[in-house]
Each structure stands twice: as C-alpha cells, then as structure tokens.
Coordinates of C-alpha atoms in Angstrom, one line a residue:
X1 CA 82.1 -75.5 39.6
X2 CA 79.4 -75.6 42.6
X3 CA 76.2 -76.9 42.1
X4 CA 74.0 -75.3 44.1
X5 CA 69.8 -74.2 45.0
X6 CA 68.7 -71.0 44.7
X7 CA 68.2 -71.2 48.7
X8 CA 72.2 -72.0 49.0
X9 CA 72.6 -69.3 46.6
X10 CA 71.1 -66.6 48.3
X11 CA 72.2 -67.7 52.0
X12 CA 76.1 -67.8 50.6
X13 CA 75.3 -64.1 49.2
X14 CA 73.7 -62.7 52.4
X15 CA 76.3 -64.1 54.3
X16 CA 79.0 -62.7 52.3
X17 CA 77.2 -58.8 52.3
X18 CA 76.9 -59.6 56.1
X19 CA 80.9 -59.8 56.2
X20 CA 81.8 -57.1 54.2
X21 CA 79.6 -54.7 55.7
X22 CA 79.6 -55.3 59.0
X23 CA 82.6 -58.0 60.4
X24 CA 85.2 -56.3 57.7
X25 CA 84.6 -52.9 59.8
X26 CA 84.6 -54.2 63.1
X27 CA 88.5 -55.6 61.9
X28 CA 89.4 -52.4 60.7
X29 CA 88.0 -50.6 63.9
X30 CA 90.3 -53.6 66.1
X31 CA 93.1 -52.5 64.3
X32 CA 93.0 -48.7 64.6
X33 CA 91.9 -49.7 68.5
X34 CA 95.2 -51.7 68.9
X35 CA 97.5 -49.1 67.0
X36 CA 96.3 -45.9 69.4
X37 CA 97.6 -48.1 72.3
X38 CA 101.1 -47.6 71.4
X39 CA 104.6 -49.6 70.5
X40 CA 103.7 -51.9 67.3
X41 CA 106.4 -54.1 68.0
X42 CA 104.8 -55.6 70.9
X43 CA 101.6 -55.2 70.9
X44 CA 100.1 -58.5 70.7
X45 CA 96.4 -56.8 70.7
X46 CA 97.6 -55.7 67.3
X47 CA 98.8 -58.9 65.8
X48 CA 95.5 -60.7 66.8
X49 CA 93.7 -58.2 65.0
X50 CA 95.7 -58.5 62.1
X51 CA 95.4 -61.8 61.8
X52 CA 91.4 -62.0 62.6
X53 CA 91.6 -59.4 59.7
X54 CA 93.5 -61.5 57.1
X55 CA 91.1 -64.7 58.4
X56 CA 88.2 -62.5 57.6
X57 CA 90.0 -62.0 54.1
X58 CA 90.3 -65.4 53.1
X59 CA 86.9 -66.4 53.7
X60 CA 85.2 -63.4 51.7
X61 CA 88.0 -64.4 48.8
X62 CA 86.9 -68.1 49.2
X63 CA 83.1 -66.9 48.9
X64 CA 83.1 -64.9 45.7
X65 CA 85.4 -68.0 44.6
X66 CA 82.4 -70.3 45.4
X67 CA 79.6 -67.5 44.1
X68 CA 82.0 -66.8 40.9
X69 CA 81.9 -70.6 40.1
X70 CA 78.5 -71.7 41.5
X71 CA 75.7 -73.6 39.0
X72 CA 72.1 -72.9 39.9
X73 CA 70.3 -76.0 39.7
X74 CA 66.4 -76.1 38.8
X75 CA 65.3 -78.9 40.2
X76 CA 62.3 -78.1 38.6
X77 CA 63.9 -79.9 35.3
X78 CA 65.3 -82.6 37.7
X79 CA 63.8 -86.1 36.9
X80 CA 62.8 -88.5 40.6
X81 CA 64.2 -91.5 38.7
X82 CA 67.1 -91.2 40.5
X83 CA 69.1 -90.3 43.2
X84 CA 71.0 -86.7 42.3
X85 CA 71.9 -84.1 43.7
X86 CA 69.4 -81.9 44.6
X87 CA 67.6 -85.2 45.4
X88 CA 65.6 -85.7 48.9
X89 CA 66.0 -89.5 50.1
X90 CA 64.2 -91.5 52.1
X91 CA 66.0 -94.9 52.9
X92 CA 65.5 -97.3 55.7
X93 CA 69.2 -99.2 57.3
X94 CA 68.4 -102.4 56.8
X95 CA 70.5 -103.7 59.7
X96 CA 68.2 -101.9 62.4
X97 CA 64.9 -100.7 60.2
X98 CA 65.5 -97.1 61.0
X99 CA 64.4 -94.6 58.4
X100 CA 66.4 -91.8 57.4
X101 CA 66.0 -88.7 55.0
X102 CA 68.6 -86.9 53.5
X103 CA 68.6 -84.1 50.7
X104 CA 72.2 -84.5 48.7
X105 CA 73.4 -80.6 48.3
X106 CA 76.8 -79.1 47.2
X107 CA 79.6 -79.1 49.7
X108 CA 78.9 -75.4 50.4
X109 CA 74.8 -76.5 51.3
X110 CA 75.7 -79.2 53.4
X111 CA 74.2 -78.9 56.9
X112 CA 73.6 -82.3 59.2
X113 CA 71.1 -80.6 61.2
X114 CA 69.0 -79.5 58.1
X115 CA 69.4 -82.7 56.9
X116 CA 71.5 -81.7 54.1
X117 CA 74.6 -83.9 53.4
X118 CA 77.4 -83.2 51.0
X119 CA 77.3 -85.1 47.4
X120 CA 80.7 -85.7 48.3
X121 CA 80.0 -87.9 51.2
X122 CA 80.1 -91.8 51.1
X123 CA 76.2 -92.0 51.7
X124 CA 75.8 -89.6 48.9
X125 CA 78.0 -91.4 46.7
X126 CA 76.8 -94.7 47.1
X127 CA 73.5 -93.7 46.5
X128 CA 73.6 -91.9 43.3
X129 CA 72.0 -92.8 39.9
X130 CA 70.4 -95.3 42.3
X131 CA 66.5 -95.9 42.3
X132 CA 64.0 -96.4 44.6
X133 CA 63.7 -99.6 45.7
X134 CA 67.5 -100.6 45.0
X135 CA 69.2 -101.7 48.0
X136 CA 73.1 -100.2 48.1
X137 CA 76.1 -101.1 50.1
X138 CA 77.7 -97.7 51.5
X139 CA 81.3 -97.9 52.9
X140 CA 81.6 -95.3 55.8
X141 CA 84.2 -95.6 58.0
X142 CA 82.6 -97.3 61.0
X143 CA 82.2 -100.4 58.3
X144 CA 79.7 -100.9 55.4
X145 CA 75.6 -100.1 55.7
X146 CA 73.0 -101.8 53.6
X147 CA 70.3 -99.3 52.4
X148 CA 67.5 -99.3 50.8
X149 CA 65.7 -96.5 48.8
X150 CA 62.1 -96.0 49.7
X151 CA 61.4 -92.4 48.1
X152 CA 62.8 -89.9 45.9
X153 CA 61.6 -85.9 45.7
X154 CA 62.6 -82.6 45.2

C-alpha cells in the first residue's frame, strides 16, 4: 500500500492519462514508421521502437499498480505531535547550525527539489514518532548527523 496526498494523487493520475493518450500513440506511430521502411529482421529503427514501446508499458502497468494500491491521507486528521508522514519538518544540523525543512511523502511523492523526501529515507526514518525539540542521531552514509526538531506542520 502507498500512502499518499491528494496532490501526489492527482499528479500520479495526470501523468498516467498524459501517457496513454499521448506517449502510447507516438510508440505506436514509431512502430508503424519503422515497419513501412522495410526488412524486419534488420531494422534496428524497429527494435528501438519496440522496446521504447514495452518501456512505456511497464511504467503505465507500474502506475495503475501504485494508483490501485495508493492510501489518501488527510492530513487534516494528522496530529503535529510528531513526526509522520505527511509531516513538514523543520530541524537545524547541529554540527554546523544550518536549518533545513523537509515534508516526509510516499516514495512515489518524493522530490529533493520540492523538498519532499521519501519516508523511506534514513532522515525520514530517524525522525519519525520524534517530537519537536528531541534531538536524533540519523545514520546516512557519509557518517551519522545530530538533529534537532524545531517545528512540526502540515
């Protein structure tokens, strides 16, 4: 099962409308292009296409796996108490004082430039069911950081 926003939600479904109607027909029109030009057997045109075709398959099959599954979380009923997922986190490194906000989303959600970070990811799990003001010890692999919460919001 995913947890996931409504905002991941709806970005995973327009993304996956966005493939089948318009990438799944540019693959079939790259196919029918490389079949008019002649011998199959060695057509290498072809057997890219092909292949960009079954690619294209697999990720709309892994999408309506992930929509099929997905968990819409209302972080409306979320509680701040904590660090969850769904939870936006301030914390300050306390080896060089610099702040840092991250929002713990599903793996699906997760985007470093948005600030979004997977729950799966040693930051996210060292800080969960942690509260503000708790100082944790995170192992990533450059080492071990020492955080410590300053806020929690949604």
């Amino acid at each position: 099962m995913a947890y996931m926003s409504q905002e991941g939600y709806d970005k995973l479904v327009a993304e996956l409308q966005r493939l089948e109607s318009i990438e799944r027909p540019k693959a079939s029109a790259a196919i029918a292009e490389a079949r008019d030009k002649g011998d199959l057997s060695e057509n290498a045109e072809y057997d890219a296409a092909k292949e960009a075709q079954a690619k294209l398959e697999a990720k709309i099959a892994e999408m309506k796996m992930t929509l099929a599954e997905a968990k819409i979380i209302d972080t409306s009923r979320l509680s701040a108490d904590s660090v969850q997922i769904m939870s936006k986190v301030e914390m300050t490194n306390l080896a060089n004082k610099a702040r840092m906000t991250y929002t713990i989303v599903s793996e699906s959600e997760a985007n470093l430039r948005e600030g979004k970070i997977s729950i799966s990811t040693p930051i996210a799990q060292g800080l969960l069911n942690h509260k503000v003001g708790d100082e944790v010890e995170v192992k990533i692999p450059r080492g071990t950081i020492k955080l410590r919460i300053e806020k929690i919001s949604y």
